[in-house]
């Protein structure tokens, strides 16, 4: 009986001790879209090597006012740390890929494919093949669909087709179930970050860009595409900034953000992102 009481007391004491330690730790909640999550997970691992008392929790759902939350967002007022590029894709060997064939899409054609034509002019009508395509876009709070609409000077309400809730990674699932489906997605949602090749079930749509760009996209190697887009700009390939939105008055958050800006940007290429341009940095 005494042994049992002693064991219970020991367990309770250990639980109280762990609780006390947990309460002393600083907590940072991270609201992160899928296309930057692998990078952020790397940041957390590296940061905790020298900041063992800081705990991290990945959260989902709608953004709420929270003193301990860092939201990763494409909003202009966020503290930018990298750029991201999005490309139009379909499923490999799908009916959509066959319909588009070798016809290369320019910026105007992409705009007419993805958006209703009520507020812009098009030189020619979509052909039957293009009209048969099914458009999929994201509708979540952290979806890059908002950025893409802004890039093409459109409202999100003007998107054609089906809107998929949740993370943009679900767009890959949506087109995989629809042979006529096409969508846009960031590079890290399109490429295998280990092999650096396009995911085996996906295919890039052909774009009407210069010879060098066509060759790089045809080869489909992530690092070559990142280098290309860091040095050249194409109206057919939207590129935006990804940044951090947080309470700057919170010293725990501020410390992590400053570490990320100094030490974390070295990993952006590894995880499918582009470095901030020199022109952007010169303006800050």
C-alpha atoms as one frame of an Amber mdcrd trajectory, in Angstrom:
protein
   0.000   0.000   0.000   2.791   2.433   0.950   4.581   1.584  -2.291   1.444
   2.361  -4.322   0.942   5.689  -2.546   4.589   6.568  -3.130   4.266   5.724
  -6.847   1.139   7.866  -7.216   2.838  10.754  -5.429   5.878  10.418  -7.689
   3.716  10.477 -10.817   1.769  13.493  -9.601   4.978  15.267  -8.736   6.393
  14.567 -12.160   3.222  15.838 -13.844   3.307  19.025 -11.791   6.952  19.505
 -12.664   6.267  19.079 -16.380   3.322  21.460 -16.140   5.491  24.064 -14.446
   8.129  23.733 -17.163   5.473  24.029 -19.875   4.084  27.151 -18.230   7.538
  28.716 -18.158   8.068  28.029 -21.849   7.090  30.725 -24.352   4.545  29.616
 -26.952   4.426  30.783 -30.562   1.417  29.800 -32.646   2.100  29.566 -36.396
  -0.626  29.886 -39.024   1.096  28.618 -42.160  -0.139  27.679 -45.659   1.100
  24.316 -46.903   3.446  25.736 -49.533   5.703  27.327 -46.893   5.196  24.851
 -44.058   8.289  22.693 -44.841  10.446  25.827 -44.632   8.839  26.937 -41.371
   9.312  23.478 -39.867  13.013  23.808 -40.718  13.073  27.214 -39.012  11.493
  25.804 -35.865  14.022  22.970 -35.703  16.992  25.311 -36.104  15.634  27.994
 -33.783  14.955  25.584 -30.930  18.578  24.437 -30.947  19.481  27.676 -29.178
  16.051  28.631 -27.788  14.948  25.509 -25.952  12.322  27.300 -23.851  10.263
  28.401 -26.847   7.457  26.083 -27.927   5.733  26.191 -31.314   2.253  25.142
 -32.316   0.928  25.002 -35.883  -2.668  26.196 -36.008  -5.303  26.271 -38.732
  -8.621  27.930 -39.341  -9.513  31.564 -39.657  -7.072  34.145 -38.403  -7.925
  35.584 -35.011  -6.409  38.379 -32.966  -3.860  36.537 -30.871  -0.872  38.039
 -29.123   1.119  34.826 -29.653   0.313  34.122 -33.329   2.444  34.634 -36.422
   0.471  34.384 -39.656   2.272  33.724 -42.938   0.508  35.784 -45.577   0.796
  37.375 -49.017  -0.643  40.667 -47.711   1.390  43.748 -48.613   1.724  44.921
 -44.999   3.407  41.707 -43.820   7.150  41.561 -43.105   8.388  39.901 -46.291
  11.085  37.228 -46.157  10.835  35.570 -49.602   8.996  35.461 -52.896   6.881
  32.683 -54.336   5.958  31.824 -57.914   2.813  30.106 -59.159   2.409  28.079
 -62.333  -0.655  26.701 -64.131  -0.894  22.914 -63.921  -3.027  19.926 -64.734
  -2.772  16.206 -64.107  -0.226  14.293 -66.142  -1.665  12.527 -69.209  -5.081
  14.034 -68.449  -7.719  15.058 -70.962  -6.932  18.691 -70.121  -3.288  18.211
 -71.079  -4.348  16.625 -74.363  -6.778  19.458 -75.165  -4.188  22.175 -74.575
  -1.518  20.159 -76.365   1.424  22.250 -77.547  -0.634  25.465 -77.666   1.286
  27.899 -75.486  -0.652  30.200 -73.187   0.155  33.892 -72.946  -0.934  36.173
 -70.094  -4.123  37.262 -71.873  -5.128  33.678 -72.594  -4.487  32.657 -68.970
  -6.646  35.549 -67.840  -9.486  34.517 -70.149  -9.195  30.877 -69.086  -9.447
  31.549 -65.363 -11.727  34.603 -65.191 -15.101  35.660 -66.499 -14.904  38.161
 -69.363 -17.378  40.759 -68.114 -14.803  43.464 -67.484 -12.037  42.918 -70.010
 -11.729  42.479 -73.751 -10.418  39.392 -75.479  -9.123  39.444 -79.050 -10.680
  36.099 -79.888 -13.162  33.691 -78.422 -11.998  30.621 -76.561 -11.917  27.578
 -78.779 -13.991  24.517 -77.951 -11.041  22.790 -76.285 -10.480  25.680 -73.882
 -14.184  26.000 -73.092 -14.192  22.331 -72.102 -11.565  22.849 -69.377 -12.636
  22.914 -65.710 -11.093  25.641 -63.560 -10.226  25.049 -59.896  -9.148  27.828
 -57.516  -8.679  28.157 -53.777 -11.089  29.981 -51.507  -9.312  29.714 -48.165
  -8.070  32.727 -46.231  -4.460  31.825 -46.987  -5.002  30.801 -50.603  -2.756
  32.381 -53.233  -5.879  32.724 -55.389  -6.353  36.178 -53.895  -2.870  37.154
 -55.042  -3.371  35.676 -58.529  -6.640  37.595 -58.975  -4.921  40.816 -57.941
  -2.014  40.068 -60.293  -4.406  39.797 -63.227  -6.333  42.870 -61.975  -9.423
  40.820 -61.177 -11.682  40.184 -58.212 -11.817  36.699 -56.700 -15.544  36.692
 -57.473 -14.642  36.704 -61.172 -12.977  33.286 -61.105 -14.570  30.656 -63.291
 -15.185  27.104 -62.172 -15.059  25.562 -58.723 -13.600  27.062 -55.577 -11.910
  24.618 -53.208 -11.911  25.398 -49.493  -8.949  24.670 -47.274  -5.296  24.762
 -48.205  -4.158  25.190 -51.828  -2.541  21.753 -51.679  -6.107  20.425 -52.009
  -6.203  21.864 -55.531  -3.862  19.067 -56.627  -6.352  16.554 -55.280  -9.227
  18.298 -57.062  -7.623  18.173 -60.510  -6.469  14.600 -59.939 -10.153  13.637
 -59.718 -11.153  15.609 -62.814  -9.484  14.783 -66.156 -10.443  18.250 -67.431
  -9.204  20.153 -64.366  -6.553  22.882 -64.378  -5.366  25.196 -61.609  -2.564
  27.449 -60.370  -0.301  26.454 -57.469   2.973  27.621 -55.895   6.185  25.823
 -56.863   6.510  23.935 -53.583   3.038  22.439 -54.095   3.994  21.360 -57.628
   7.514  20.005 -57.156   8.906  17.198 -55.048  11.334  19.031 -52.767  13.607
  15.982 -52.545  13.949  15.036 -56.222  13.442  18.682 -57.350  11.257  17.380
 -60.187   7.569  17.976 -60.934   5.432  15.620 -58.856   4.837  12.441 -60.801
   1.078  13.001 -61.166   1.266  16.648 -62.277   2.136  18.464 -65.508   2.985
  22.116 -66.184   0.847  23.865 -68.772   2.884  25.246 -71.716   3.464  29.005
 -71.588   4.166  31.485 -74.385   7.455  32.850 -73.047  10.960  33.286 -74.464
  13.155  30.433 -75.658  15.181  30.227 -72.462  12.068  30.144 -70.311  10.410
  27.480 -72.447  13.498  25.286 -72.211  13.718  25.625 -68.428  10.022  24.846
 -67.933  10.218  21.906 -70.338  13.120  20.424 -68.361  11.042  20.845 -65.213
  13.823  21.153 -62.626  12.937  23.247 -59.582  16.318  24.903 -59.018  16.614
  25.974 -62.648  13.125  27.475 -62.521  13.956  29.367 -59.314  17.129  30.778
 -60.917  15.184  31.751 -64.039  12.477  33.580 -62.102  14.964  35.382 -59.882
  16.561  36.848 -62.993  13.689  37.285 -65.417  10.095  38.452 -65.213   7.242
  36.944 -67.196   3.706  38.299 -67.291   2.534  34.682 -67.597   4.117  33.667
 -64.264   2.803  35.526 -61.200   5.457  36.111 -58.541   4.561  37.606 -55.165
   5.982  38.092 -51.695   5.281  35.968 -48.634   5.666  37.551 -45.222   4.891
  37.467 -41.528   2.036  39.246 -39.785   2.314  39.424 -35.999   2.192  41.595
 -32.885   5.475  43.519 -33.015   5.146  44.380 -29.338   5.526  40.737 -28.333
   9.276  40.202 -27.662   9.052  36.420 -28.129   7.551  36.798 -31.605   9.890
  39.639 -32.496  12.935  37.577 -31.512  11.871  34.664 -33.695  11.043  36.913
 -36.659  14.410  38.672 -36.457  16.160  35.291 -36.314  14.180  34.153 -39.370
  15.059  37.274 -41.360  18.771  36.923 -40.567  19.231  33.151 -40.471  16.167
  31.594 -42.046  16.283  33.058 -45.551  19.273  30.871 -46.448  16.841  27.950
 -46.751  14.262  29.502 -49.105  15.613  27.904 -52.301  15.690  24.489 -50.666
  11.968  24.787 -50.004  10.835  26.109 -53.377  10.846  29.859 -52.730  12.707
  32.775 -54.300  14.930  35.292 -52.570  13.610  38.833 -52.286  14.762  40.962
 -55.216  17.524  43.538 -54.767  15.106  46.268 -55.855  12.635  45.231 -53.144
  15.324  45.187 -50.460  16.657  48.573 -51.603  13.231  50.116 -50.985  13.114
  48.876 -47.373
